Short mmCIF file of C-alpha atoms in Angstrom, two decimals:
data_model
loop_
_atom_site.label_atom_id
_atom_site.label_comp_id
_atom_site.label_asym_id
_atom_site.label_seq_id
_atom_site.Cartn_x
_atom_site.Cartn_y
_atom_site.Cartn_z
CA UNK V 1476 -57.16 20.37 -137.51
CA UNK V 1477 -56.18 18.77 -134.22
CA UNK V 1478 -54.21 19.15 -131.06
CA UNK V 1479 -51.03 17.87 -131.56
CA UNK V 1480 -49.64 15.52 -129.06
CA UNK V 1481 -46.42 15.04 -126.96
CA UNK V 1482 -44.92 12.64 -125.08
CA UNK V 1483 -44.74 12.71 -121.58
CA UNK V 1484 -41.71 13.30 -119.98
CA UNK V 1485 -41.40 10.22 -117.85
CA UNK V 1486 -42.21 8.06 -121.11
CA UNK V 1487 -39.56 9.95 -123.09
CA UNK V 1488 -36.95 9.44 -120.96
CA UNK V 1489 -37.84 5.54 -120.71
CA UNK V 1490 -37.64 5.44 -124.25
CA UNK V 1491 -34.40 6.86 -124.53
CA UNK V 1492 -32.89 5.06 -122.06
CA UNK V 1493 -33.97 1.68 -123.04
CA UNK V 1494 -33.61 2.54 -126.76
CA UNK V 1495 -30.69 -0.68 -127.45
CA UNK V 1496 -33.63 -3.01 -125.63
CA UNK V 1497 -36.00 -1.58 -128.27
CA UNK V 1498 -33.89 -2.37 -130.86
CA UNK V 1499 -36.22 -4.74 -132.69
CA UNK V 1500 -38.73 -2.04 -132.30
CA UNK V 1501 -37.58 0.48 -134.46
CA UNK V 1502 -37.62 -2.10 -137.08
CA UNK V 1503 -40.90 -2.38 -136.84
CA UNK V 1504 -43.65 -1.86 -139.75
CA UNK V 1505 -46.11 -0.29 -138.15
CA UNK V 1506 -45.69 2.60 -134.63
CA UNK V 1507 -45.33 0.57 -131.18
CA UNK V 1508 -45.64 3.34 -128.68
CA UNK V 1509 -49.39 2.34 -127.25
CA UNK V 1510 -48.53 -1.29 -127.43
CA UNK V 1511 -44.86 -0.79 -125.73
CA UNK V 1512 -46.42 1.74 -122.89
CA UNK V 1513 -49.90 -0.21 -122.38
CA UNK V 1514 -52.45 2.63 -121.82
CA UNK V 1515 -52.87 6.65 -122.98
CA UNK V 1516 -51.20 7.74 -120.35
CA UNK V 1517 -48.18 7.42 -122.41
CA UNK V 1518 -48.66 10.87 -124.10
CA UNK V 1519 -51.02 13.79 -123.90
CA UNK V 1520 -52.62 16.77 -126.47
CA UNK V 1521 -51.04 19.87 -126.67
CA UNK V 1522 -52.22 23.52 -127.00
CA UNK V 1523 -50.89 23.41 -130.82
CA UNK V 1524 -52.70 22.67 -133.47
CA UNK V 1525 -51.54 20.45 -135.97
CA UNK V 1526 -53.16 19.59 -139.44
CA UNK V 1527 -54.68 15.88 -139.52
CA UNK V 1528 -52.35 14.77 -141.71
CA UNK V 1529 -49.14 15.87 -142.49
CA UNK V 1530 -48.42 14.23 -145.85
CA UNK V 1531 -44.57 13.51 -146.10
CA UNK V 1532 -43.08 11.87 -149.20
CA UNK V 1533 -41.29 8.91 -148.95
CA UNK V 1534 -37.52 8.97 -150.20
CA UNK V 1535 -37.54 7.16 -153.63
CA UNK V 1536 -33.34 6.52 -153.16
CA UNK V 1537 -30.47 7.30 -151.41
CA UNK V 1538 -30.43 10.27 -153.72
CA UNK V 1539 -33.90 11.42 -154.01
CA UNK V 1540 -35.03 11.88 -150.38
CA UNK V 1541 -36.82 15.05 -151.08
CA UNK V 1542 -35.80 17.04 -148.13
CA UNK V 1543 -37.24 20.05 -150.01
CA UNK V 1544 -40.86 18.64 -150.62
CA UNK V 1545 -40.99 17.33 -146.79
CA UNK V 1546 -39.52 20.64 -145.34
CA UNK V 1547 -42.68 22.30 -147.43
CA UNK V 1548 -44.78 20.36 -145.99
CA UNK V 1549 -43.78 20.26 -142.05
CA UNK V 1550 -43.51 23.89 -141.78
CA UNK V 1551 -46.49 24.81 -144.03
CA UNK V 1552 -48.48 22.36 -141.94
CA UNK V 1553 -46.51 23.91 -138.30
CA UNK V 1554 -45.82 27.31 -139.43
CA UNK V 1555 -47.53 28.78 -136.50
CA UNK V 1556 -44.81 27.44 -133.84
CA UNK V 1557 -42.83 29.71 -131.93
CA UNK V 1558 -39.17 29.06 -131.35
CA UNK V 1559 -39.90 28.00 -128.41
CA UNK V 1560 -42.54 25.33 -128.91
CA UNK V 1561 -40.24 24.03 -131.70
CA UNK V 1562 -37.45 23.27 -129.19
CA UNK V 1563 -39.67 21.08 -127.42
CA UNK V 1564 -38.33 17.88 -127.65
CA UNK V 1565 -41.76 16.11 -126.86
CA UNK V 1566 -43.64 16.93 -129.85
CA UNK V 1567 -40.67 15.88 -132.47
CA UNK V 1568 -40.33 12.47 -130.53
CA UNK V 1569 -44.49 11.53 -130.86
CA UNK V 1570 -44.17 12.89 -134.40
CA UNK V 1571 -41.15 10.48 -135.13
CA UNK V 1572 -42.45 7.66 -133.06
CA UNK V 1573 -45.86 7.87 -134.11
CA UNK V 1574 -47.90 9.98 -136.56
CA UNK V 1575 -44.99 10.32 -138.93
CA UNK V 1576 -43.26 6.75 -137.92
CA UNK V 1577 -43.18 5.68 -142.07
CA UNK V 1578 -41.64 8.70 -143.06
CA UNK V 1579 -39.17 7.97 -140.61
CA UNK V 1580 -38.51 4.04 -141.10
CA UNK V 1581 -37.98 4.94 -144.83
CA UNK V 1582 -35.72 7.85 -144.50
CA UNK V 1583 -33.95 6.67 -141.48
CA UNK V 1584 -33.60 2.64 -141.09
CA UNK V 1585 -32.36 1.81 -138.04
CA UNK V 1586 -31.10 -1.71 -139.91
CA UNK V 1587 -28.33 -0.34 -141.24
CA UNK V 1588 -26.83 0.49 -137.63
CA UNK V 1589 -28.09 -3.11 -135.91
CA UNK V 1590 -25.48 -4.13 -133.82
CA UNK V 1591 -22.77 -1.31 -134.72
CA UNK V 1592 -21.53 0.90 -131.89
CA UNK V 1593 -23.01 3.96 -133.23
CA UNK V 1594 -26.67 2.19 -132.93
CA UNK V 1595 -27.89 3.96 -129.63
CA UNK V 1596 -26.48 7.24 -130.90
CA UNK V 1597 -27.89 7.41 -134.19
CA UNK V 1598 -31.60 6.20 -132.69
CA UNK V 1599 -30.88 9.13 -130.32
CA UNK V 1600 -30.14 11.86 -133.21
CA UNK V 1601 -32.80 11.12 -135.36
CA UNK V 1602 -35.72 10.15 -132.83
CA UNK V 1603 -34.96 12.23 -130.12
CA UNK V 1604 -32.34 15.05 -129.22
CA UNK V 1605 -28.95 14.81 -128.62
CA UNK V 1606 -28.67 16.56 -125.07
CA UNK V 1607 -25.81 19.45 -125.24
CA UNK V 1608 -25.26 19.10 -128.43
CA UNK V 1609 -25.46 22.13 -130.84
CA UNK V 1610 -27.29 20.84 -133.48
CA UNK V 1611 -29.78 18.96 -131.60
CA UNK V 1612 -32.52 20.49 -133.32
CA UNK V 1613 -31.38 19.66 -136.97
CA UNK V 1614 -30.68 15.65 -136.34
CA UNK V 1615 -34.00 14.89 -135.33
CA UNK V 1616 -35.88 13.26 -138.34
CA UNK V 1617 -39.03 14.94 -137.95
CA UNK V 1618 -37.79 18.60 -136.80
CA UNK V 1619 -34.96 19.38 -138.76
CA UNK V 1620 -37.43 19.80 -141.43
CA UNK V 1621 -39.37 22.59 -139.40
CA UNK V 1622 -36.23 24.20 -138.58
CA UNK V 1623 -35.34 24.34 -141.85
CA UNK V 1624 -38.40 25.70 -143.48
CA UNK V 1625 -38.22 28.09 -140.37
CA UNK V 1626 -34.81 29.78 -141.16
CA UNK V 1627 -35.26 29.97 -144.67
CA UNK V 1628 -38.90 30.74 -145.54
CA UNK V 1629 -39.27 34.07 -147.05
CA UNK V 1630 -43.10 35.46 -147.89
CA UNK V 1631 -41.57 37.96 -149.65
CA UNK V 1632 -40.34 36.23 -152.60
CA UNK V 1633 -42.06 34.63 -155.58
CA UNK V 1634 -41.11 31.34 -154.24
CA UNK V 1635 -40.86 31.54 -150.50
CA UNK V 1636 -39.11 28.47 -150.37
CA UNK V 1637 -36.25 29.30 -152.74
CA UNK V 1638 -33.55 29.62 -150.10
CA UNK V 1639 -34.79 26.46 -148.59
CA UNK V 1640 -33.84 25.05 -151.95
CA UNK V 1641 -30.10 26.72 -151.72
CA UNK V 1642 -29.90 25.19 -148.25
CA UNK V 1643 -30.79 22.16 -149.36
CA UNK V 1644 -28.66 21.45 -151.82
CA UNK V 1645 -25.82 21.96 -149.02
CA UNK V 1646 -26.69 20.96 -145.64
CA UNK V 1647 -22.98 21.55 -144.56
CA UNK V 1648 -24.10 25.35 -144.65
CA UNK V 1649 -26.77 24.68 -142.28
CA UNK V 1650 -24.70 22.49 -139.75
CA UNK V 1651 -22.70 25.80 -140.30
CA UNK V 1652 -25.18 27.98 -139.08
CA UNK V 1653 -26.34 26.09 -136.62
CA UNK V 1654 -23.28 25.21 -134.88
CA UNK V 1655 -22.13 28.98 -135.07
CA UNK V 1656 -21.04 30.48 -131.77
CA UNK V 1657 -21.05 26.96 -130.24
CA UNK V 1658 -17.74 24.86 -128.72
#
């Protein structure tokens, strides 16, 4: 185990708003933060400990991305998070930028959007959060998995992931949820 860290809040909102300059960058192979910022001082450890590796599995097709799997795994590894810590956009964005970067770029590729209007929103959703917007929390790559694993998990069953499986196989119900109560 490890401190997890966060970006800083002056680097997150450069990164945000120069994500259509970075274009290129989320193309990239291989995580660009320290080379794009120049020194350390581009994020910092948390109080939260976070496993050393948080082993996601790589969507095999545009039908197998196993969501389920990858939810198991983010909130086994982050069960501990309040509520609160999990609505910290700063830990999802290093997570999706950095330590979990090939998850993203084979779940998510930003390719597909290059050039399109949409490209600068959908960079937005899934690599940061979507300010006022009520599912904020379940677009980002990274912690719509925790958020997930968070409203369903159930110690009580046999399989404490079994609703996660139900929700899974519908996401509209958890857009649903999420959205309830919301303009």
């Amino acid at each position: 185990m490890s401190k997890a860290f966060f970006l800083r809040e002056a680097q997150l909102e450069r990164l945000r708003q120069n994500i259509k300059p970075n274009a290129t960058r989320y193309s990239a192979d291989k995580p660009w933060l320290a080379d794009y910022f120049g020194s350390d001082a581009w994020h910092m450890p948390s109080n939260i400990e976070i496993p050393d590796g948080i082993d996601l599995k790589l969507p095999i097709s545009k039908t197998e991305l196993l969501d389920l799997e990858n939810t198991k795994a983010v909130y086994l590894a982050l069960k501990h998070l309040t509520p609160l810590q999990a609505s910290d956009e700063r830990i999802w964005a290093y997570l999706s930028h950095v330590s979990l970067w090939d998850y993203m770029r084979k779940r998510w590729p930003v390719e597909q959007y290059a050039g399109k209007p949409r490209f600068v929103e959908i960079v937005q959703e899934r690599y940061f959060f979507m300010p006022d917007r009520p599912r904020a929390l379940i677009r980002n790559g990274i912690a719509r998995l925790w958020w997930y694993g968070f409203t369903t998990y159930d110690e009580s069953w046999p399989d404490p992931f079994e609703l996660t499986g139900v929700l899974l196989k519908n996401l509209d119900v958890m857009q649903s949820i999420s959205s309830a109560g919301s303009p």
